[in-house]
């Protein structure tokens, strides 16, 4: 019997520009196949109707998926004013239409100002939040009544923070382009619907494109077509060169350099005495003979360095020729 291909031990982060029409899980599986990676995970789902930045973690980088999932996100979105749809986006049925009032920059800015900072949101029924173990979108598609949907949604009410909310353009008397930077758990569809209600005409999301996840920007994204072309050429060296290093997920954290002997102890989960300043989170690096290797993250409290998330990778040999 032929041995099953378990994939490569490849570690790093792919900054994918997820195309429209593809779920985040589908994109994950395609990238995993392209890299022939043993392990992979994404860092926060984008709906099939949304495009843009979807960091995909390969190998040991999956240990940083949760950090990126909890990071701030940024979007460019278009609010189509005057129409309300059942799902809050292009997929839903039209629920109501209302005339769009005359709007100038001052009027738009006055509305947007109301949504900056801490804002209460009721998540949409067509979302992945779960109730009694089932995603809300499944319950919605099973014909839940409006009263039941409202009751469940109210239980999920939360406070999110809008860090940036700016008008990019206002076109055709009904298309309002916005830039949004927000904390995790923010529903852009809900934000757009609430802005539409504040204007007095309703709105839905006709375009959604993610341009920021934590430390990563849209300008760093890689198209799926480019990855597919390199895969067809079996150019794994070029594919691997596109990976962001694992430490790029935590660029602003301070770092602690350890000798090779110290790094060996830390890799076994042992704490160390240190003269470094206390820090809730630090990068951990092994450094010897001019060679540095990222080995994980930890914390420093009262002169003790404690590893909290370690990479399962081989530590370099300090006596081997460089």
PDB file of C-alpha atoms in Angstrom:
ATOM      1  CA  UNK A   1       0.000   0.000   0.000  1.00  0.00           C
ATOM      2  CA  UNK A   2       1.369   3.429  -0.987  1.00  0.00           C
ATOM      3  CA  UNK A   3       2.198   5.757   1.873  1.00  0.00           C
ATOM      4  CA  UNK A   4      -0.224   8.658   2.201  1.00  0.00           C
ATOM      5  CA  UNK A   5       1.247  12.105   1.514  1.00  0.00           C
ATOM      6  CA  UNK A   6       0.975  13.970   4.823  1.00  0.00           C
ATOM      7  CA  UNK A   7       2.240  17.230   3.361  1.00  0.00           C
ATOM      8  CA  UNK A   8       5.248  19.450   3.959  1.00  0.00           C
ATOM      9  CA  UNK A   9       6.407  20.952   7.213  1.00  0.00           C
ATOM     10  CA  UNK A  10       6.152  24.530   5.962  1.00  0.00           C
ATOM     11  CA  UNK A  11       5.771  27.407   8.423  1.00  0.00           C
ATOM     12  CA  UNK A  12       4.652  30.965   7.709  1.00  0.00           C
ATOM     13  CA  UNK A  13       1.712  33.215   6.855  1.00  0.00           C
ATOM     14  CA  UNK A  14       0.138  33.695   3.417  1.00  0.00           C
ATOM     15  CA  UNK A  15      -1.501  37.108   3.013  1.00  0.00           C
ATOM     16  CA  UNK A  16      -4.170  35.999   0.578  1.00  0.00           C
ATOM     17  CA  UNK A  17      -6.426  38.337  -1.369  1.00  0.00           C
ATOM     18  CA  UNK A  18      -9.530  36.167  -1.064  1.00  0.00           C
ATOM     19  CA  UNK A  19     -11.628  36.410  -4.217  1.00  0.00           C
ATOM     20  CA  UNK A  20     -15.379  36.958  -4.312  1.00  0.00           C
ATOM     21  CA  UNK A  21     -17.577  33.886  -4.345  1.00  0.00           C
ATOM     22  CA  UNK A  22     -15.248  31.720  -2.262  1.00  0.00           C
ATOM     23  CA  UNK A  23     -15.737  30.914   1.399  1.00  0.00           C
ATOM     24  CA  UNK A  24     -12.849  31.390   3.801  1.00  0.00           C
ATOM     25  CA  UNK A  25     -12.667  27.642   4.370  1.00  0.00           C
ATOM     26  CA  UNK A  26     -12.539  26.989   0.635  1.00  0.00           C
ATOM     27  CA  UNK A  27      -9.704  29.515   0.329  1.00  0.00           C
ATOM     28  CA  UNK A  28      -7.901  27.831   3.216  1.00  0.00           C
ATOM     29  CA  UNK A  29      -8.128  24.417   1.569  1.00  0.00           C
ATOM     30  CA  UNK A  30      -6.885  25.753  -1.769  1.00  0.00           C
ATOM     31  CA  UNK A  31      -3.855  27.433  -0.172  1.00  0.00           C
ATOM     32  CA  UNK A  32      -3.135  24.328   1.893  1.00  0.00           C
ATOM     33  CA  UNK A  33      -3.175  22.251  -1.309  1.00  0.00           C
ATOM     34  CA  UNK A  34      -0.985  24.713  -3.194  1.00  0.00           C
ATOM     35  CA  UNK A  35       1.662  24.650  -0.466  1.00  0.00           C
ATOM     36  CA  UNK A  36       1.180  20.926   0.186  1.00  0.00           C
ATOM     37  CA  UNK A  37       1.148  21.987   3.836  1.00  0.00           C
ATOM     38  CA  UNK A  38       0.604  19.511   6.637  1.00  0.00           C
ATOM     39  CA  UNK A  39      -1.325  22.006   8.747  1.00  0.00           C
ATOM     40  CA  UNK A  40      -3.152  25.266   8.016  1.00  0.00           C
ATOM     41  CA  UNK A  41      -5.675  27.656   9.553  1.00  0.00           C
ATOM     42  CA  UNK A  42      -7.205  31.055   8.742  1.00  0.00           C
ATOM     43  CA  UNK A  43      -7.508  34.080  10.989  1.00  0.00           C
ATOM     44  CA  UNK A  44     -11.098  35.281  10.763  1.00  0.00           C
ATOM     45  CA  UNK A  45     -13.739  34.377   8.204  1.00  0.00           C
ATOM     46  CA  UNK A  46     -14.739  36.546   5.283  1.00  0.00           C
ATOM     47  CA  UNK A  47     -18.158  35.897   3.734  1.00  0.00           C
ATOM     48  CA  UNK A  48     -18.197  34.585   0.145  1.00  0.00           C
ATOM     49  CA  UNK A  49     -19.636  37.988  -0.869  1.00  0.00           C
ATOM     50  CA  UNK A  50     -16.584  39.730   0.645  1.00  0.00           C
ATOM     51  CA  UNK A  51     -13.054  39.896  -0.720  1.00  0.00           C
ATOM     52  CA  UNK A  52      -9.662  40.960   0.530  1.00  0.00           C
ATOM     53  CA  UNK A  53      -7.076  40.225   3.159  1.00  0.00           C
ATOM     54  CA  UNK A  54      -7.283  36.736   4.647  1.00  0.00           C
ATOM     55  CA  UNK A  55      -4.066  35.719   6.430  1.00  0.00           C
ATOM     56  CA  UNK A  56      -3.650  31.948   6.257  1.00  0.00           C
ATOM     57  CA  UNK A  57      -1.257  30.388   8.756  1.00  0.00           C
ATOM     58  CA  UNK A  58       0.741  27.316   7.755  1.00  0.00           C
ATOM     59  CA  UNK A  59       2.443  24.842  10.068  1.00  0.00           C
ATOM     60  CA  UNK A  60       3.601  26.284  13.379  1.00  0.00           C
ATOM     61  CA  UNK A  61       2.228  29.692  12.389  1.00  0.00           C
ATOM     62  CA  UNK A  62      -1.232  28.313  13.245  1.00  0.00           C
ATOM     63  CA  UNK A  63      -0.260  28.945  16.886  1.00  0.00           C
ATOM     64  CA  UNK A  64      -0.725  32.652  16.103  1.00  0.00           C
ATOM     65  CA  UNK A  65      -4.113  32.291  14.389  1.00  0.00           C
ATOM     66  CA  UNK A  66      -6.020  33.268  17.526  1.00  0.00           C
ATOM     67  CA  UNK A  67      -3.913  36.391  18.032  1.00  0.00           C
ATOM     68  CA  UNK A  68      -4.727  37.538  14.509  1.00  0.00           C
ATOM     69  CA  UNK A  69      -8.365  36.527  14.915  1.00  0.00           C
ATOM     70  CA  UNK A  70      -8.611  38.881  17.900  1.00  0.00           C
ATOM     71  CA  UNK A  71      -6.780  41.754  16.183  1.00  0.00           C
ATOM     72  CA  UNK A  72      -8.301  44.924  14.716  1.00  0.00           C
ATOM     73  CA  UNK A  73      -9.647  44.716  11.170  1.00  0.00           C
ATOM     74  CA  UNK A  74     -10.023  47.291   8.403  1.00  0.00           C
ATOM     75  CA  UNK A  75     -12.466  47.372   5.485  1.00  0.00           C
ATOM     76  CA  UNK A  76     -13.459  49.373   2.458  1.00  0.00           C
ATOM     77  CA  UNK A  77     -17.198  48.998   1.979  1.00  0.00           C
ATOM     78  CA  UNK A  78     -20.007  50.476  -0.065  1.00  0.00           C
ATOM     79  CA  UNK A  79     -23.313  51.248   1.642  1.00  0.00           C
ATOM     80  CA  UNK A  80     -26.127  51.238  -0.903  1.00  0.00           C
ATOM     81  CA  UNK A  81     -28.618  53.702   0.553  1.00  0.00           C
ATOM     82  CA  UNK A  82     -32.385  53.528   0.165  1.00  0.00           C
ATOM     83  CA  UNK A  83     -32.742  49.720   0.114  1.00  0.00           C
ATOM     84  CA  UNK A  84     -32.877  47.236   2.996  1.00  0.00           C
ATOM     85  CA  UNK A  85     -32.186  43.545   2.283  1.00  0.00           C
ATOM     86  CA  UNK A  86     -32.967  40.533   4.456  1.00  0.00           C
ATOM     87  CA  UNK A  87     -29.298  39.510   4.834  1.00  0.00           C
ATOM     88  CA  UNK A  88     -27.812  43.012   4.849  1.00  0.00           C
ATOM     89  CA  UNK A  89     -25.887  42.309   1.631  1.00  0.00           C
ATOM     90  CA  UNK A  90     -26.383  41.484  -2.058  1.00  0.00           C
ATOM     91  CA  UNK A  91     -27.635  37.951  -1.363  1.00  0.00           C
ATOM     92  CA  UNK A  92     -30.781  38.935   0.494  1.00  0.00           C
ATOM     93  CA  UNK A  93     -34.262  39.757  -0.722  1.00  0.00           C
ATOM     94  CA  UNK A  94     -35.375  43.384  -0.789  1.00  0.00           C
ATOM     95  CA  UNK A  95     -37.345  44.120   2.389  1.00  0.00           C
ATOM     96  CA  UNK A  96     -38.043  47.810   1.877  1.00  0.00           C
ATOM     97  CA  UNK A  97     -37.141  50.813  -0.243  1.00  0.00           C
ATOM     98  CA  UNK A  98     -37.154  54.473   0.780  1.00  0.00           C
ATOM     99  CA  UNK A  99     -36.027  57.682  -0.897  1.00  0.00           C
ATOM    100  CA  UNK A 100     -32.521  58.875  -0.074  1.00  0.00           C
ATOM    101  CA  UNK A 101     -32.494  62.419   1.305  1.00  0.00           C
ATOM    102  CA  UNK A 102     -30.255  65.125  -0.130  1.00  0.00           C
ATOM    103  CA  UNK A 103     -26.812  64.599   1.423  1.00  0.00           C
ATOM    104  CA  UNK A 104     -23.739  66.796   1.484  1.00  0.00           C
ATOM    105  CA  UNK A 105     -20.381  66.199   3.192  1.00  0.00           C
ATOM    106  CA  UNK A 106     -21.502  67.904   6.393  1.00  0.00           C
ATOM    107  CA  UNK A 107     -24.660  65.789   6.672  1.00  0.00           C
ATOM    108  CA  UNK A 108     -22.744  62.568   6.065  1.00  0.00           C
ATOM    109  CA  UNK A 109     -20.052  63.516   8.580  1.00  0.00           C
ATOM    110  CA  UNK A 110     -22.685  64.293  11.224  1.00  0.00           C
ATOM    111  CA  UNK A 111     -24.089  60.775  10.869  1.00  0.00           C
ATOM    112  CA  UNK A 112     -20.705  59.030  10.793  1.00  0.00           C
ATOM    113  CA  UNK A 113     -19.598  60.837  13.962  1.00  0.00           C
ATOM    114  CA  UNK A 114     -22.385  59.067  15.854  1.00  0.00           C
ATOM    115  CA  UNK A 115     -20.826  55.687  15.071  1.00  0.00           C
ATOM    116  CA  UNK A 116     -17.224  56.351  16.063  1.00  0.00           C
ATOM    117  CA  UNK A 117     -15.924  54.951  19.334  1.00  0.00           C
ATOM    118  CA  UNK A 118     -17.862  52.440  21.442  1.00  0.00           C
ATOM    119  CA  UNK A 119     -21.069  51.342  19.712  1.00  0.00           C
ATOM    120  CA  UNK A 120     -23.715  48.772  20.654  1.00  0.00           C
ATOM    121  CA  UNK A 121     -24.447  46.222  17.959  1.00  0.00           C
ATOM    122  CA  UNK A 122     -27.063  43.520  17.569  1.00  0.00           C
ATOM    123  CA  UNK A 123     -25.438  40.835  15.365  1.00  0.00           C
ATOM    124  CA  UNK A 124     -27.354  39.969  12.189  1.00  0.00           C
ATOM    125  CA  UNK A 125     -29.283  36.712  12.065  1.00  0.00           C
ATOM    126  CA  UNK A 126     -27.249  35.731   9.011  1.00  0.00           C
ATOM    127  CA  UNK A 127     -24.016  35.340  10.995  1.00  0.00           C
ATOM    128  CA  UNK A 128     -21.849  32.509  12.324  1.00  0.00           C
ATOM    129  CA  UNK A 129     -22.661  33.247  15.967  1.00  0.00           C
ATOM    130  CA  UNK A 130     -24.197  30.203  17.609  1.00  0.00           C
ATOM    131  CA  UNK A 131     -27.400  29.757  19.580  1.00  0.00           C
ATOM    132  CA  UNK A 132     -27.998  26.366  21.252  1.00  0.00           C
ATOM    133  CA  UNK A 133     -25.084  24.997  19.243  1.00  0.00           C
ATOM    134  CA  UNK A 134     -26.365  26.115  15.828  1.00  0.00           C
ATOM    135  CA  UNK A 135     -25.084  29.064  13.738  1.00  0.00           C
ATOM    136  CA  UNK A 136     -27.638  31.847  13.490  1.00  0.00           C
ATOM    137  CA  UNK A 137     -27.573  31.726   9.682  1.00  0.00           C
ATOM    138  CA  UNK A 138     -28.796  28.098   9.802  1.00  0.00           C
ATOM    139  CA  UNK A 139     -31.656  29.058  12.095  1.00  0.00           C
ATOM    140  CA  UNK A 140     -32.539  32.006   9.862  1.00  0.00           C
ATOM    141  CA  UNK A 141     -32.636  29.811   6.767  1.00  0.00           C
ATOM    142  CA  UNK A 142     -34.861  27.303   8.559  1.00  0.00           C
ATOM    143  CA  UNK A 143     -37.644  29.884   8.639  1.00  0.00           C
ATOM    144  CA  UNK A 144     -37.378  31.299  12.131  1.00  0.00           C
ATOM    145  CA  UNK A 145     -40.035  33.923  12.809  1.00  0.00           C
ATOM    146  CA  UNK A 146     -39.108  37.587  13.095  1.00  0.00           C
ATOM    147  CA  UNK A 147     -40.063  37.579  16.789  1.00  0.00           C
ATOM    148  CA  UNK A 148     -37.818  34.587  17.525  1.00  0.00           C
ATOM    149  CA  UNK A 149     -34.957  36.096  15.528  1.00  0.00           C
ATOM    150  CA  UNK A 150     -35.247  39.401  17.386  1.00  0.00           C
ATOM    151  CA  UNK A 151     -35.241  37.678  20.765  1.00  0.00           C
ATOM    152  CA  UNK A 152     -32.126  35.650  19.943  1.00  0.00           C
ATOM    153  CA  UNK A 153     -30.302  38.604  18.400  1.00  0.00           C
ATOM    154  CA  UNK A 154     -30.959  40.752  21.470  1.00  0.00           C
ATOM    155  CA  UNK A 155     -29.308  38.104  23.644  1.00  0.00           C
ATOM    156  CA  UNK A 156     -26.188  38.481  21.513  1.00  0.00           C
ATOM    157  CA  UNK A 157     -26.042  42.293  21.785  1.00  0.00           C
ATOM    158  CA  UNK A 158     -22.463  43.507  22.325  1.00  0.00           C
ATOM    159  CA  UNK A 159     -20.336  46.645  22.451  1.00  0.00           C
ATOM    160  CA  UNK A 160     -17.751  47.025  19.685  1.00  0.00           C
ATOM    161  CA  UNK A 161     -15.387  49.899  18.937  1.00  0.00           C
ATOM    162  CA  UNK A 162     -15.141  51.777  15.651  1.00  0.00           C
ATOM    163  CA  UNK A 163     -11.585  53.120  15.560  1.00  0.00           C
ATOM    164  CA  UNK A 164     -11.883  54.856  12.177  1.00  0.00           C
ATOM    165  CA  UNK A 165     -14.929  55.668  10.040  1.00  0.00           C
ATOM    166  CA  UNK A 166     -14.393  57.913   7.035  1.00  0.00           C
ATOM    167  CA  UNK A 167     -16.259  58.728   3.842  1.00  0.00           C
ATOM    168  CA  UNK A 168     -14.244  57.822   0.759  1.00  0.00           C
ATOM    169  CA  UNK A 169     -16.816  58.820  -1.853  1.00  0.00           C
ATOM    170  CA  UNK A 170     -20.525  59.428  -2.401  1.00  0.00           C
ATOM    171  CA  UNK A 171     -21.739  58.434  -5.865  1.00  0.00           C
ATOM    172  CA  UNK A 172     -24.977  58.321  -7.840  1.00  0.00           C
ATOM    173  CA  UNK A 173     -26.961  59.768  -4.955  1.00  0.00           C
ATOM    174  CA  UNK A 174     -27.076  56.377  -3.177  1.00  0.00           C
ATOM    175  CA  UNK A 175     -23.628  54.736  -3.015  1.00  0.00           C
ATOM    176  CA  UNK A 176     -21.593  55.711   0.051  1.00  0.00           C
ATOM    177  CA  UNK A 177     -18.027  54.377   0.082  1.00  0.00           C
ATOM    178  CA  UNK A 178     -16.568  54.067   3.576  1.00  0.00           C
ATOM    179  CA  UNK A 179     -13.276  53.176   5.230  1.00  0.00           C
ATOM    180  CA  UNK A 180     -13.794  51.315   8.531  1.00  0.00           C
ATOM    181  CA  UNK A 181     -11.243  50.188  11.116  1.00  0.00           C
ATOM    182  CA  UNK A 182     -12.792  48.299  14.005  1.00  0.00           C
ATOM    183  CA  UNK A 183     -12.223  45.853  16.827  1.00  0.00           C
ATOM    184  CA  UNK A 184     -12.902  42.138  16.483  1.00  0.00           C
ATOM    185  CA  UNK A 185     -16.511  41.004  16.409  1.00  0.00           C
ATOM    186  CA  UNK A 186     -17.767  44.030  14.453  1.00  0.00           C
ATOM    187  CA  UNK A 187     -20.378  43.280  11.811  1.00  0.00           C
ATOM    188  CA  UNK A 188     -19.980  45.674   8.888  1.00  0.00           C
ATOM    189  CA  UNK A 189     -23.422  44.713   7.578  1.00  0.00           C
ATOM    190  CA  UNK A 190     -24.962  45.818  10.875  1.00  0.00           C
ATOM    191  CA  UNK A 191     -22.900  49.019  10.909  1.00  0.00           C
ATOM    192  CA  UNK A 192     -24.040  49.894   7.387  1.00  0.00           C
ATOM    193  CA  UNK A 193     -27.671  49.093   8.190  1.00  0.00           C
ATOM    194  CA  UNK A 194     -27.515  51.279  11.312  1.00  0.00           C
ATOM    195  CA  UNK A 195     -25.922  54.142   9.338  1.00  0.00           C
ATOM    196  CA  UNK A 196     -28.701  53.807   6.762  1.00  0.00           C
ATOM    197  CA  UNK A 197     -31.345  54.044   9.482  1.00  0.00           C
ATOM    198  CA  UNK A 198     -29.599  57.079  10.979  1.00  0.00           C
ATOM    199  CA  UNK A 199     -29.745  58.766   7.566  1.00  0.00           C
ATOM    200  CA  UNK A 200     -33.420  57.829   7.360  1.00  0.00           C
ATOM    201  CA  UNK A 201     -33.511  55.615   4.290  1.00  0.00           C
ATOM    202  CA  UNK A 202     -31.961  52.258   5.218  1.00  0.00           C
ATOM    203  CA  UNK A 203     -28.952  50.630   3.546  1.00  0.00           C
ATOM    204  CA  UNK A 204     -27.223  47.364   2.725  1.00  0.00           C
ATOM    205  CA  UNK A 205     -23.632  46.363   1.960  1.00  0.00           C
ATOM    206  CA  UNK A 206     -23.125  46.128  -1.796  1.00  0.00           C
ATOM    207  CA  UNK A 207     -19.314  45.752  -1.566  1.00  0.00           C
ATOM    208  CA  UNK A 208     -16.986  44.629   1.219  1.00  0.00           C
ATOM    209  CA  UNK A 209     -13.210  44.389   0.890  1.00  0.00           C
ATOM    210  CA  UNK A 210     -10.894  43.778   3.862  1.00  0.00           C
ATOM    211  CA  UNK A 211      -7.700  45.810   3.774  1.00  0.00           C
ATOM    212  CA  UNK A 212      -6.266  45.330   7.271  1.00  0.00           C
ATOM    213  CA  UNK A 213      -5.801  42.486   9.754  1.00  0.00           C
ATOM    214  CA  UNK A 214      -3.635  43.285  12.767  1.00  0.00           C
ATOM    215  CA  UNK A 215      -0.167  44.263  11.465  1.00  0.00           C
ATOM    216  CA  UNK A 216      -0.908  43.315   7.845  1.00  0.00           C
ATOM    217  CA  UNK A 217      -2.092  45.669   5.097  1.00  0.00           C
ATOM    218  CA  UNK A 218      -3.903  45.204   1.828  1.00  0.00           C
ATOM    219  CA  UNK A 219      -0.835  46.312  -0.124  1.00  0.00           C
ATOM    220  CA  UNK A 220       0.861  43.059   0.984  1.00  0.00           C
ATOM    221  CA  UNK A 221      -1.822  40.745  -0.384  1.00  0.00           C
ATOM    222  CA  UNK A 222      -1.105  37.975  -2.891  1.00  0.00           C
ATOM    223  CA  UNK A 223      -3.630  36.930  -5.506  1.00  0.00           C
ATOM    224  CA  UNK A 224      -4.797  33.337  -5.718  1.00  0.00           C
ATOM    225  CA  UNK A 225      -4.008  33.258  -9.452  1.00  0.00           C
ATOM    226  CA  UNK A 226      -0.351  34.016  -8.698  1.00  0.00           C
ATOM    227  CA  UNK A 227      -0.171  31.203  -6.146  1.00  0.00           C
ATOM    228  CA  UNK A 228      -1.847  28.804  -8.573  1.00  0.00           C
ATOM    229  CA  UNK A 229       0.651  29.683 -11.310  1.00  0.00           C
ATOM    230  CA  UNK A 230       3.605  28.943  -9.028  1.00  0.00           C
ATOM    231  CA  UNK A 231       1.945  25.683  -7.994  1.00  0.00           C
ATOM    232  CA  UNK A 232       1.485  24.642 -11.618  1.00  0.00           C
ATOM    233  CA  UNK A 233       5.205  25.289 -12.121  1.00  0.00           C
ATOM    234  CA  UNK A 234       5.939  23.302  -8.918  1.00  0.00           C
ATOM    235  CA  UNK A 235       8.065  26.251  -7.789  1.00  0.00           C
ATOM    236  CA  UNK A 236       7.950  25.698  -4.037  1.00  0.00           C
ATOM    237  CA  UNK A 237      10.962  27.933  -3.493  1.00  0.00           C
ATOM    238  CA  UNK A 238       9.048  30.882  -4.963  1.00  0.00           C
ATOM    239  CA  UNK A 239       5.925  29.952  -2.990  1.00  0.00           C
ATOM    240  CA  UNK A 240       7.875  29.751   0.258  1.00  0.00           C
ATOM    241  CA  UNK A 241       9.510  33.106  -0.464  1.00  0.00           C
ATOM    242  CA  UNK A 242       6.036  34.686  -0.348  1.00  0.00           C
ATOM    243  CA  UNK A 243       5.424  33.549   3.243  1.00  0.00           C
ATOM    244  CA  UNK A 244       5.528  36.114   6.005  1.00  0.00           C
ATOM    245  CA  UNK A 245       7.672  34.948   8.934  1.00  0.00           C
ATOM    246  CA  UNK A 246       5.805  33.867  12.050  1.00  0.00           C
ATOM    247  CA  UNK A 247       7.169  36.711  14.167  1.00  0.00           C
ATOM    248  CA  UNK A 248       5.535  39.200  11.782  1.00  0.00           C
ATOM    249  CA  UNK A 249       2.264  38.454  13.598  1.00  0.00           C
ATOM    250  CA  UNK A 250       3.589  40.243  16.728  1.00  0.00           C
ATOM    251  CA  UNK A 251       5.885  42.984  15.360  1.00  0.00           C
ATOM    252  CA  UNK A 252       5.402  45.466  18.192  1.00  0.00           C
ATOM    253  CA  UNK A 253       6.114  43.056  21.038  1.00  0.00           C
ATOM    254  CA  UNK A 254       9.483  43.484  22.794  1.00  0.00           C
ATOM    255  CA  UNK A 255      11.913  40.601  22.373  1.00  0.00           C
ATOM    256  CA  UNK A 256      14.103  38.576  24.678  1.00  0.00           C
ATOM    257  CA  UNK A 257      17.341  37.121  23.318  1.00  0.00           C
ATOM    258  CA  UNK A 258      18.397  33.836  24.884  1.00  0.00           C
ATOM    259  CA  UNK A 259      21.641  31.940  24.681  1.00  0.00           C
ATOM    260  CA  UNK A 260      21.481  28.540  23.036  1.00  0.00           C
ATOM    261  CA  UNK A 261      21.608  26.844  26.447  1.00  0.00           C
ATOM    262  CA  UNK A 262      18.802  29.068  27.769  1.00  0.00           C
ATOM    263  CA  UNK A 263      16.761  28.468  24.647  1.00  0.00           C
ATOM    264  CA  UNK A 264      17.082  24.702  25.150  1.00  0.00           C
ATOM    265  CA  UNK A 265      15.561  25.041  28.631  1.00  0.00           C
ATOM    266  CA  UNK A 266      12.782  27.329  27.417  1.00  0.00           C
ATOM    267  CA  UNK A 267      11.958  24.892  24.600  1.00  0.00           C
ATOM    268  CA  UNK A 268      11.298  22.324  27.343  1.00  0.00           C
ATOM    269  CA  UNK A 269       8.832  24.730  28.935  1.00  0.00           C
ATOM    270  CA  UNK A 270      11.135  25.837  31.760  1.00  0.00           C
ATOM    271  CA  UNK A 271      11.018  29.374  33.202  1.00  0.00           C
ATOM    272  CA  UNK A 272      14.214  31.435  33.519  1.00  0.00           C
ATOM    273  CA  UNK A 273      15.453  34.178  35.804  1.00  0.00           C
ATOM    274  CA  UNK A 274      16.057  37.367  33.840  1.00  0.00           C
ATOM    275  CA  UNK A 275      17.076  40.986  34.348  1.00  0.00           C
ATOM    276  CA  UNK A 276      14.759  42.115  31.544  1.00  0.00           C
ATOM    277  CA  UNK A 277      11.886  44.468  32.290  1.00  0.00           C
ATOM    278  CA  UNK A 278       8.472  42.965  32.987  1.00  0.00           C
ATOM    279  CA  UNK A 279       6.281  42.559  29.917  1.00  0.00           C
ATOM    280  CA  UNK A 280       2.950  40.839  29.431  1.00  0.00           C
ATOM    281  CA  UNK A 281       4.099  39.497  26.047  1.00  0.00           C
ATOM    282  CA  UNK A 282       7.561  39.120  24.509  1.00  0.00           C
ATOM    283  CA  UNK A 283       9.070  37.495  21.451  1.00  0.00           C
ATOM    284  CA  UNK A 284      11.562  34.752  22.317  1.00  0.00           C
ATOM    285  CA  UNK A 285      14.721  34.448  20.220  1.00  0.00           C
ATOM    286  CA  UNK A 286      17.648  32.056  20.460  1.00  0.00           C
ATOM    287  CA  UNK A 287      20.861  33.885  19.561  1.00  0.00           C
ATOM    288  CA  UNK A 288      24.373  32.465  19.333  1.00  0.00           C
ATOM    289  CA  UNK A 289      27.410  32.938  17.083  1.00  0.00           C
ATOM    290  CA  UNK A 290      25.622  35.573  15.015  1.00  0.00           C
ATOM    291  CA  UNK A 291      22.612  33.325  14.347  1.00  0.00           C
ATOM    292  CA  UNK A 292      19.113  34.224  15.589  1.00  0.00           C
ATOM    293  CA  UNK A 293      16.042  31.988  15.588  1.00  0.00           C
ATOM    294  CA  UNK A 294      12.490  32.814  16.617  1.00  0.00           C
ATOM    295  CA  UNK A 295      11.277  30.093  19.010  1.00  0.00           C
ATOM    296  CA  UNK A 296       7.981  31.418  20.383  1.00  0.00           C
ATOM    297  CA  UNK A 297       6.483  33.944  22.776  1.00  0.00           C
ATOM    298  CA  UNK A 298       6.326  34.339  26.528  1.00  0.00           C
ATOM    299  CA  UNK A 299       5.920  36.804  29.375  1.00  0.00           C
ATOM    300  CA  UNK A 300       8.184  38.358  32.004  1.00  0.00           C
ATOM    301  CA  UNK A 301       6.869  38.912  35.522  1.00  0.00           C
ATOM    302  CA  UNK A 302       8.982  39.817  38.576  1.00  0.00           C
ATOM    303  CA  UNK A 303      12.241  38.755  36.998  1.00  0.00           C
ATOM    304  CA  UNK A 304      10.955  35.431  35.659  1.00  0.00           C
ATOM    305  CA  UNK A 305      10.610  34.686  31.953  1.00  0.00           C
ATOM    306  CA  UNK A 306       7.843  32.160  31.301  1.00  0.00           C
ATOM    307  CA  UNK A 307       7.260  30.664  27.837  1.00  0.00           C
ATOM    308  CA  UNK A 308       3.597  30.702  26.841  1.00  0.00           C
ATOM    309  CA  UNK A 309       3.545  29.542  23.203  1.00  0.00           C
ATOM    310  CA  UNK A 310       6.516  27.641  21.758  1.00  0.00           C
ATOM    311  CA  UNK A 311       7.238  26.541  18.213  1.00  0.00           C
ATOM    312  CA  UNK A 312       7.728  22.863  17.535  1.00  0.00           C
ATOM    313  CA  UNK A 313      10.813  23.374  15.363  1.00  0.00           C
ATOM    314  CA  UNK A 314      14.392  22.173  15.617  1.00  0.00           C
ATOM    315  CA  UNK A 315      16.730  24.547  17.428  1.00  0.00           C
ATOM    316  CA  UNK A 316      19.795  25.450  15.379  1.00  0.00           C
ATOM    317  CA  UNK A 317      23.138  23.831  16.245  1.00  0.00           C
ATOM    318  CA  UNK A 318      25.487  26.532  17.588  1.00  0.00           C
ATOM    319  CA  UNK A 319      28.630  24.557  16.651  1.00  0.00           C
ATOM    320  CA  UNK A 320      27.595  23.794  13.087  1.00  0.00           C
ATOM    321  CA  UNK A 321      29.193  25.968  10.369  1.00  0.00           C
ATOM    322  CA  UNK A 322      26.996  28.838   9.221  1.00  0.00           C
TER     323      UNK A 322
END
